[in-house]
GROMACS .gro file of C-alpha atoms in nm:
model
  393
    1MET     CA    1   0.036   0.045  -0.008
    2ASP     CA    2   0.310   0.227   0.105
    3ALA     CA    3   0.413   0.147  -0.255
    4ILE     CA    4   0.129   0.235  -0.418
    5SER     CA    5   0.065   0.545  -0.270
    6ALA     CA    6   0.452   0.641  -0.330
    7GLY     CA    7   0.375   0.575  -0.713
    8PHE     CA    8   0.089   0.812  -0.687
    9SER     CA    9   0.291   1.114  -0.488
   10ILE     CA   10   0.228   1.419  -0.608
   11ASP     CA   11   0.274   1.829  -0.539
   12ILE     CA   12  -0.122   1.832  -0.437
   13VAL     CA   13  -0.167   2.188  -0.342
   14THR     CA   14   0.028   2.303  -0.701
   15LEU     CA   15  -0.239   2.092  -0.869
   16VAL     CA   16  -0.574   2.240  -0.707
   17LEU     CA   17  -0.374   2.590  -0.777
   18THR     CA   18  -0.342   2.499  -1.134
   19ARG     CA   19  -0.661   2.361  -1.132
   20GLY     CA   20  -0.779   2.736  -1.056
   21ILE     CA   21  -0.620   2.918  -1.301
   22MET     CA   22  -0.761   2.702  -1.591
   23GLN     CA   23  -1.099   2.716  -1.450
   24MET     CA   24  -1.042   3.091  -1.403
   25MET     CA   25  -0.946   3.157  -1.771
   26LEU     CA   26  -1.171   2.916  -1.880
   27GLY     CA   27  -1.481   3.087  -1.760
   28GLY     CA   28  -1.352   3.503  -1.867
   29LEU     CA   29  -1.335   3.337  -2.209
   30LEU     CA   30  -1.687   3.153  -2.178
   31LEU     CA   31  -1.725   3.500  -2.042
   32TYR     CA   32  -1.609   3.693  -2.320
   33LEU     CA   33  -1.798   3.444  -2.541
   34GLY     CA   34  -2.136   3.511  -2.338
   35GLY     CA   35  -2.142   3.897  -2.352
   36ARG     CA   36  -1.941   3.952  -2.804
   37GLU     CA   37  -1.966   3.675  -2.990
   38LEU     CA   38  -2.281   3.478  -2.868
   39ASN     CA   39  -2.465   3.760  -2.658
   40ASP     CA   40  -2.580   3.444  -2.481
   41GLN     CA   41  -2.667   3.397  -2.096
   42SER     CA   42  -2.574   3.041  -2.050
   43ALA     CA   43  -2.226   3.124  -2.108
   44ARG     CA   44  -2.264   3.367  -1.879
   45TRP     CA   45  -2.371   3.136  -1.610
   46TRP     CA   46  -2.148   2.882  -1.716
   47ALA     CA   47  -1.855   3.137  -1.664
   48PHE     CA   48  -1.956   3.261  -1.375
   49GLY     CA   49  -1.996   2.859  -1.239
   50PHE     CA   50  -1.624   2.835  -1.336
   51LEU     CA   51  -1.508   3.157  -1.141
   52PHE     CA   52  -1.661   3.077  -0.811
   53ASN     CA   53  -1.546   2.668  -0.880
   54GLY     CA   54  -1.215   2.855  -0.923
   55ILE     CA   55  -1.303   3.062  -0.600
   56SER     CA   56  -1.298   2.760  -0.357
   57LEU     CA   57  -1.007   2.594  -0.510
   58PHE     CA   58  -0.819   2.922  -0.451
   59VAL     CA   59  -0.828   2.935  -0.099
   60PHE     CA   60  -0.851   2.529  -0.044
   61PRO     CA   61  -0.473   2.529   0.019
   62PHE     CA   62  -0.456   2.812   0.314
   63ASP     CA   63  -0.413   2.736   0.624
   64PHE     CA   64  -0.479   3.039   0.901
   65GLU     CA   65  -0.585   3.059   1.268
   66GLN     CA   66  -0.910   3.078   1.350
   67PRO     CA   67  -1.069   3.275   1.342
   68TRP     CA   68  -0.938   3.383   1.003
   69GLN     CA   69  -0.934   3.025   0.911
   70LEU     CA   70  -1.324   2.976   0.936
   71VAL     CA   71  -1.373   3.308   0.668
   72VAL     CA   72  -1.116   2.994   0.448
   73ASN     CA   73  -1.363   2.736   0.504
   74ALA     CA   74  -1.667   2.871   0.456
   75VAL     CA   75  -1.571   3.078   0.127
   76ASN     CA   76  -1.455   2.752  -0.016
   77HIS     CA   77  -1.723   2.540   0.088
   78LEU     CA   78  -1.992   2.818  -0.082
   79SER     CA   79  -1.832   2.923  -0.330
   80LEU     CA   80  -1.824   2.562  -0.453
   81GLY     CA   81  -2.191   2.526  -0.383
   82VAL     CA   82  -2.277   2.825  -0.588
   83GLY     CA   83  -2.059   2.749  -0.897
   84SER     CA   84  -2.251   2.422  -0.881
   85VAL     CA   85  -2.564   2.613  -0.893
   86LEU     CA   86  -2.447   2.839  -1.191
   87PHE     CA   87  -2.408   2.508  -1.366
   88LEU     CA   88  -2.712   2.372  -1.333
   89ILE     CA   89  -2.845   2.790  -1.471
   90GLY     CA   90  -2.633   2.794  -1.723
   91PHE     CA   91  -2.766   2.360  -1.886
   92TRP     CA   92  -3.131   2.477  -1.798
   93GLN     CA   93  -3.097   2.798  -1.995
   94PHE     CA   94  -2.958   2.659  -2.294
   95GLY     CA   95  -3.127   2.340  -2.298
   96ARG     CA   96  -3.450   2.549  -2.273
   97GLN     CA   97  -3.553   2.365  -1.972
   98PRO     CA   98  -3.742   2.566  -1.693
   99ILE     CA   99  -3.498   2.631  -1.375
  100LYS     CA  100  -3.625   2.477  -1.028
  101PRO     CA  101  -3.593   2.703  -0.757
  102TRP     CA  102  -3.655   2.462  -0.474
  103LEU     CA  103  -3.367   2.256  -0.605
  104LEU     CA  104  -3.121   2.512  -0.647
  105ILE     CA  105  -3.212   2.618  -0.247
  106VAL     CA  106  -3.184   2.220  -0.157
  107LEU     CA  107  -2.797   2.262  -0.318
  108LEU     CA  108  -2.644   2.559  -0.159
  109ALA     CA  109  -2.864   2.442   0.219
  110PHE     CA  110  -2.553   2.152   0.235
  111PRO     CA  111  -2.208   2.353   0.197
  112ILE     CA  112  -2.451   2.586   0.440
  113THR     CA  113  -2.479   2.365   0.690
  114SER     CA  114  -2.161   2.234   0.660
  115VAL     CA  115  -2.039   2.567   0.733
  116ILE     CA  116  -2.313   2.675   1.015
  117ALA     CA  117  -2.278   2.323   1.160
  118TRP     CA  118  -1.899   2.151   1.154
  119GLU     CA  119  -1.772   2.424   1.112
  120VAL     CA  120  -1.948   2.719   1.386
  121LEU     CA  121  -2.123   2.501   1.617
  122TRP     CA  122  -1.962   2.152   1.579
  123PRO     CA  123  -1.635   2.184   1.491
  124ASN     CA  124  -1.640   1.836   1.293
  125ALA     CA  125  -1.361   1.859   0.921
  126ARG     CA  126  -1.448   1.532   0.854
  127TYR     CA  127  -1.831   1.587   0.857
  128ARG     CA  128  -1.766   1.881   0.742
  129VAL     CA  129  -1.646   1.775   0.350
  130LEU     CA  130  -1.882   1.475   0.446
  131CYS     CA  131  -2.193   1.696   0.404
  132THR     CA  132  -2.071   1.927   0.134
  133ALA     CA  133  -2.003   1.638  -0.060
  134VAL     CA  134  -2.323   1.458  -0.005
  135GLY     CA  135  -2.458   1.828  -0.215
  136GLN     CA  136  -2.239   1.785  -0.516
  137VAL     CA  137  -2.297   1.414  -0.595
  138LEU     CA  138  -2.612   1.532  -0.574
  139TYR     CA  139  -2.535   1.839  -0.818
  140LEU     CA  140  -2.411   1.563  -1.049
  141PHE     CA  141  -2.693   1.325  -1.033
  142VAL     CA  142  -2.919   1.632  -1.107
  143LEU     CA  143  -2.655   1.790  -1.439
  144GLN     CA  144  -2.663   1.378  -1.519
  145HIS     CA  145  -3.037   1.374  -1.574
  146VAL     CA  146  -3.044   1.747  -1.774
  147LEU     CA  147  -2.812   1.656  -1.987
  148SER     CA  148  -3.057   1.379  -2.123
  149LYS     CA  149  -3.248   1.583  -2.239
  150PRO     CA  150  -3.099   1.802  -2.532
  151PHE     CA  151  -3.362   2.058  -2.729
  152ARG     CA  152  -3.205   1.946  -3.060
  153VAL     CA  153  -3.037   1.652  -3.217
  154GLU     CA  154  -2.791   1.852  -3.328
  155PHE     CA  155  -2.665   1.892  -2.975
  156THR     CA  156  -2.672   1.475  -2.897
  157ARG     CA  157  -2.392   1.402  -2.940
  158ILE     CA  158  -2.210   1.672  -2.683
  159TYR     CA  159  -2.506   1.563  -2.417
  160ARG     CA  160  -2.434   1.190  -2.474
  161LEU     CA  161  -2.038   1.287  -2.403
  162LEU     CA  162  -2.043   1.428  -2.166
  163ARG     CA  163  -2.361   1.235  -1.948
  164PHE     CA  164  -2.057   0.982  -1.963
  165VAL     CA  165  -1.815   1.201  -1.815
  166VAL     CA  166  -2.058   1.282  -1.551
  167ILE     CA  167  -2.137   0.954  -1.429
  168VAL     CA  168  -1.744   0.834  -1.436
  169TYR     CA  169  -1.695   1.135  -1.212
  170ILE     CA  170  -1.965   1.048  -1.000
  171VAL     CA  171  -1.835   0.717  -0.921
  172VAL     CA  172  -1.500   0.837  -0.900
  173PHE     CA  173  -1.614   1.141  -0.691
  174VAL     CA  174  -1.827   0.884  -0.447
  175TRP     CA  175  -1.502   0.648  -0.470
  176SER     CA  176  -1.252   0.879  -0.321
  177TYR     CA  177  -1.496   1.018  -0.078
  178ALA     CA  178  -1.630   0.689   0.075
  179SER     CA  179  -1.236   0.665   0.183
  180ILE     CA  180  -1.362   0.964   0.432
  181ALA     CA  181  -1.582   0.833   0.614
  182GLU     CA  182  -1.451   0.494   0.622
  183LEU     CA  183  -1.733   0.353   0.394
  184LEU     CA  184  -1.512   0.145   0.209
  185PRO     CA  185  -1.445  -0.260   0.288
  186THR     CA  186  -1.100  -0.286   0.491
  187THR     CA  187  -0.943  -0.482   0.129
  188ALA     CA  188  -1.048  -0.158  -0.048
  189ARG     CA  189  -0.904   0.081   0.120
  190GLN     CA  190  -0.597   0.330   0.041
  191SER     CA  191  -0.419   0.637   0.222
  192LEU     CA  192  -0.599   0.892   0.164
  193ASP     CA  193  -0.287   1.020  -0.023
  194TYR     CA  194  -0.402   0.786  -0.312
  195HIS     CA  195  -0.756   0.914  -0.239
  196LYS     CA  196  -0.636   1.221  -0.324
  197VAL     CA  197  -0.384   1.183  -0.594
  198ILE     CA  198  -0.648   1.001  -0.782
  199PHE     CA  199  -0.960   1.256  -0.730
  200SER     CA  200  -0.745   1.527  -0.763
  201VAL     CA  201  -0.697   1.425  -1.115
  202ALA     CA  202  -1.025   1.305  -1.251
  203SER     CA  203  -1.148   1.670  -1.104
  204LEU     CA  204  -0.894   1.803  -1.318
  205LEU     CA  205  -1.016   1.608  -1.601
  206PHE     CA  206  -1.323   1.654  -1.525
  207MET     CA  207  -1.342   2.051  -1.544
  208LEU     CA  208  -1.150   2.050  -1.856
  209THR     CA  209  -1.379   1.866  -2.031
  210LEU     CA  210  -1.707   1.991  -1.877
  211ALA     CA  211  -1.546   2.375  -2.038
  212VAL     CA  212  -1.403   2.218  -2.320
  213ALA     CA  213  -1.848   2.008  -2.394
  214CYS     CA  214  -1.955   2.451  -2.272
  215LEU     CA  215  -1.723   2.551  -2.558
  216ALA     CA  216  -1.849   2.335  -2.760
  217LEU     CA  217  -2.224   2.357  -2.762
  218LYS     CA  218  -2.181   2.737  -2.804
  219PHE     CA  219  -2.038   2.711  -3.103
  220ALA     CA  220  -2.293   2.429  -3.214
  221SER     CA  221  -2.521   2.680  -3.095
  222LEU     CA  222  -2.409   2.980  -3.337
  223ALA     CA  223  -2.375   2.663  -3.643
  224THR     CA  224  -2.734   2.613  -3.597
  225ARG     CA  225  -2.808   3.002  -3.581
  226ASP     CA  226  -2.677   3.051  -3.888
  227ALA     CA  227  -2.830   2.736  -4.072
  228ASP     CA  228  -3.193   2.822  -3.902
  229LEU     CA  229  -3.139   3.206  -4.054
  230ALA     CA  230  -3.070   3.053  -4.364
  231MET     CA  231  -3.400   2.853  -4.378
  232ARG     CA  232  -3.608   3.206  -4.259
  233ASP     CA  233  -3.684   3.486  -4.501
  234TRP     CA  234  -3.489   3.781  -4.381
  235LEU     CA  235  -3.836   4.018  -4.422
  236THR     CA  236  -4.075   3.845  -4.224
  237GLY     CA  237  -3.937   3.548  -3.982
  238LEU     CA  238  -4.161   3.315  -4.178
  239LEU     CA  239  -4.024   2.968  -4.337
  240ASN     CA  240  -3.860   3.115  -4.688
  241ARG     CA  241  -3.862   2.813  -4.957
  242ARG     CA  242  -3.573   2.596  -4.855
  243GLY     CA  243  -3.667   2.580  -4.500
  244PHE     CA  244  -4.001   2.491  -4.582
  245PHE     CA  245  -3.904   2.228  -4.786
  246HIS     CA  246  -3.626   2.085  -4.512
  247ALA     CA  247  -3.964   2.101  -4.251
  248ILE     CA  248  -4.191   1.887  -4.464
  249LYS     CA  249  -3.847   1.596  -4.484
  250PRO     CA  250  -4.040   1.284  -4.461
  251SER     CA  251  -3.860   1.218  -4.065
  252LYS     CA  252  -4.006   1.545  -3.949
  253THR     CA  253  -4.315   1.478  -4.060
  254LYS     CA  254  -4.399   1.103  -4.049
  255LYS     CA  255  -4.595   1.125  -3.681
  256HIS     CA  256  -4.881   1.317  -3.970
  257LYS     CA  257  -4.812   1.054  -4.197
  258HIS     CA  258  -5.169   0.873  -4.128
  259SER     CA  259  -5.346   1.231  -4.056
  260LEU     CA  260  -5.492   1.455  -4.227
  261THR     CA  261  -5.315   1.719  -4.433
  262SER     CA  262  -5.441   2.051  -4.609
  263LEU     CA  263  -5.301   2.312  -4.810
  264LEU     CA  264  -5.365   2.695  -4.840
  265SER     CA  265  -5.164   2.915  -5.090
  266ILE     CA  266  -5.161   3.240  -5.018
  267ASP     CA  267  -5.143   3.565  -5.254
  268ILE     CA  268  -5.215   3.949  -5.182
  269ASP     CA  269  -5.411   4.034  -5.454
  270HIS     CA  270  -5.260   4.367  -5.697
  271PHE     CA  271  -4.917   4.363  -5.474
  272LYS     CA  272  -4.763   4.529  -5.740
  273LYS     CA  273  -4.937   4.845  -5.718
  274ILE     CA  274  -4.880   4.887  -5.392
  275ASN     CA  275  -4.534   4.886  -5.524
  276ASP     CA  276  -4.559   5.132  -5.787
  277ALA     CA  277  -4.827   5.304  -5.607
  278GLU     CA  278  -4.663   5.362  -5.236
  279GLY     CA  279  -4.243   5.247  -5.304
  280HIS     CA  280  -4.091   4.942  -5.280
  281ALA     CA  281  -4.012   4.994  -4.842
  282ALA     CA  282  -4.492   5.070  -4.857
  283GLY     CA  283  -4.461   4.727  -5.000
  284ASP     CA  284  -4.220   4.553  -4.712
  285GLN     CA  285  -4.432   4.720  -4.439
  286VAL     CA  286  -4.725   4.519  -4.607
  287LEU     CA  287  -4.561   4.222  -4.687
  288GLN     CA  288  -4.443   4.247  -4.278
  289HIS     CA  289  -4.795   4.303  -4.144
  290PHE     CA  290  -4.916   3.997  -4.355
  291ALA     CA  291  -4.634   3.838  -4.253
  292LYS     CA  292  -4.812   3.898  -3.816
  293MET     CA  293  -5.124   3.786  -3.914
  294LEU     CA  294  -4.996   3.515  -4.081
  295LYS     CA  295  -4.868   3.366  -3.755
  296CYS     CA  296  -5.165   3.268  -3.573
  297PHE     CA  297  -5.167   2.976  -3.806
  298ASP     CA  298  -4.845   2.924  -3.648
  299ASN     CA  299  -4.955   2.878  -3.317
  300ASP     CA  300  -4.926   2.525  -3.304
  301ASN     CA  301  -4.565   2.434  -3.393
  302ASP     CA  302  -4.666   2.070  -3.424
  303ASN     CA  303  -4.966   2.071  -3.645
  304ARG     CA  304  -4.879   2.366  -3.846
  305LEU     CA  305  -4.629   2.521  -4.107
  306VAL     CA  306  -4.636   2.880  -4.233
  307ALA     CA  307  -4.380   3.006  -4.499
  308ARG     CA  308  -4.310   3.312  -4.748
  309MET     CA  309  -4.284   3.112  -5.104
  310GLY     CA  310  -4.120   3.415  -5.276
  311GLY     CA  311  -4.265   3.753  -5.366
  312GLU     CA  312  -4.580   3.791  -5.158
  313GLU     CA  313  -4.721   3.421  -5.253
  314PHE     CA  314  -4.728   3.232  -4.878
  315LEU     CA  315  -4.795   2.856  -4.824
  316VAL     CA  316  -4.971   2.731  -4.437
  317ILE     CA  317  -4.956   2.320  -4.380
  318LEU     CA  318  -5.271   2.281  -4.141
  319PHE     CA  319  -5.170   1.874  -4.029
  320ASN     CA  320  -5.453   1.726  -3.869
  321THR     CA  321  -5.706   1.887  -4.050
  322SER     CA  322  -5.959   1.783  -4.322
  323GLU     CA  323  -6.060   1.995  -4.631
  324ALA     CA  324  -6.439   2.156  -4.515
  325GLU     CA  325  -6.212   2.258  -4.151
  326ALA     CA  326  -5.957   2.412  -4.369
  327LEU     CA  327  -6.188   2.609  -4.579
  328VAL     CA  328  -6.355   2.781  -4.289
  329LEU     CA  329  -6.043   2.862  -4.094
  330ALA     CA  330  -5.903   3.046  -4.462
  331GLU     CA  331  -6.283   3.211  -4.566
  332ASP     CA  332  -6.186   3.355  -4.185
  333PHE     CA  333  -5.868   3.504  -4.222
  334ARG     CA  334  -5.921   3.623  -4.541
  335HIS     CA  335  -6.256   3.841  -4.399
  336GLN     CA  336  -5.935   3.906  -4.116
  337VAL     CA  337  -5.699   4.051  -4.376
  338GLU     CA  338  -5.979   4.261  -4.582
  339GLN     CA  339  -6.094   4.442  -4.252
  340LYS     CA  340  -5.711   4.537  -4.130
  341LYS     CA  341  -5.544   4.882  -4.241
  342VAL     CA  342  -5.238   4.906  -4.258
  343THR     CA  343  -5.076   5.208  -4.109
  344LEU     CA  344  -4.692   5.360  -4.379
  345ASN     CA  345  -4.485   5.571  -4.137
  346GLY     CA  346  -4.679   5.588  -3.861
  347GLN     CA  347  -4.938   5.768  -4.146
  348LYS     CA  348  -5.149   5.649  -4.440
  349THR     CA  349  -5.331   5.360  -4.410
  350ILE     CA  350  -5.407   5.064  -4.686
  351ASP     CA  351  -5.592   4.808  -4.753
  352PHE     CA  352  -5.494   4.492  -4.967
  353THR     CA  353  -5.727   4.142  -5.005
  354ILE     CA  354  -5.588   3.831  -5.025
  355SER     CA  355  -5.693   3.540  -5.296
  356ILE     CA  356  -5.667   3.201  -5.059
  357GLY     CA  357  -5.626   2.839  -5.289
  358VAL     CA  358  -5.799   2.558  -5.043
  359TYR     CA  359  -5.630   2.133  -5.125
  360GLN     CA  360  -5.641   1.836  -4.959
  361VAL     CA  361  -5.379   1.601  -4.999
  362PRO     CA  362  -5.404   1.258  -5.037
  363MET     CA  363  -5.209   1.037  -4.860
  364GLN     CA  364  -5.004   0.893  -5.163
  365GLU     CA  365  -4.967   1.226  -5.325
  366ASN     CA  366  -4.545   1.420  -5.306
  367ILE     CA  367  -4.550   1.715  -5.235
  368GLU     CA  368  -4.462   1.851  -5.591
  369GLN     CA  369  -4.793   1.690  -5.656
  370ALA     CA  370  -5.035   1.870  -5.427
  371LEU     CA  371  -4.815   2.235  -5.443
  372ALA     CA  372  -4.933   2.178  -5.775
  373HIS     CA  373  -5.306   2.107  -5.666
  374VAL     CA  374  -5.301   2.372  -5.468
  375ASP     CA  375  -5.126   2.619  -5.708
  376ASP     CA  376  -5.461   2.566  -5.905
  377ALA     CA  377  -5.681   2.663  -5.672
  378LEU     CA  378  -5.504   2.952  -5.585
  379TYR     CA  379  -5.516   3.043  -5.956
  380ALA     CA  380  -5.918   2.968  -5.932
  381ALA     CA  381  -5.918   3.235  -5.719
  382LYS     CA  382  -5.762   3.478  -5.920
  383ARG     CA  383  -6.016   3.393  -6.203
  384LYS     CA  384  -6.262   3.450  -6.047
  385GLY     CA  385  -6.210   3.786  -5.963
  386ARG     CA  386  -5.962   3.721  -5.634
  387ASN     CA  387  -6.056   3.788  -5.293
  388GLN     CA  388  -6.228   3.502  -5.192
  389VAL     CA  389  -6.156   3.131  -5.137
  390SER     CA  390  -6.144   2.830  -5.368
  391LEU     CA  391  -6.088   2.442  -5.481
  392PRO     CA  392  -5.916   2.354  -5.742
  393THR     CA  393  -6.162   2.344  -6.020
   0.00000   0.00000   0.00000
């Protein structure tokens, strides 16, 4: 046992301070990215998590006389707890999951209790360390659970890798502190120095992996944001033609495979006259105003898709909607548009009308055929005088 311990001899204080410096630097990098490059709150939460974790490591080696040692121990434990809470908030926010304040309070209760109970009231360094350690194990299990729910498929691989790392670290963490608690079988016990070395190296690798994962998630987020922008019409914010065809890939609409699907093809009547009479800036305002009205169809992202297919032409997909239901929705929307006026630059107001083609898609028909049929329905509405709803002739 002594030979094994000697083989693992290392300067723990130097390693701890190295971890602290590394985490401070990584925290600063994430803070820079969160404030400038990505403008994302989750990066800021992670940054402050690394900074507080670094503070806990910086004060760890100090050994003073009381009452200053009490202050050092309090900063060490509380900074560790606060850092864990900040990490969780960052992952909740990044993953678009609700923050659970009660759980954060529970996590902070462990380091607070360890300081008050085992540093002030009944001084016991062993119990103080173990109490905070229990809170850290709880934090790691919560983090592992949070990482089980990536909100986008692009982040799945990073989440899966990080979950694996967290699980491995939990095993090392519990094994290390079980020695302090004397919970390990006698045959599995090693000297405390042995545990300190393994735990310190594991902690260094864990925090480094966590930092790299956070950076990877932020850059993956930036890449997905750029990809999303390429799928969106810059003027209206609706899906563009490319985004529409991407959104209706079979893999994305497979849960609607056996449901009724109806299409609405919508065209603003005499839009060229608006551009000629009022100017293209006014035409853009009309398109933006109309897009806001169209978003009434987009109140359920799972059942409806709205896209600007080009110029003044728009398309709405209504899943789980029969032809009769689609006709009612289309007529109601046409009437709303007819009654609405657009204010240009806060002064002049203009009104406009729309024509709508409605088509229910048979199950065996592909999207190209369906689009041709709904266009026929739109042209029928125009031939009949515009400002009306029509089926294919």
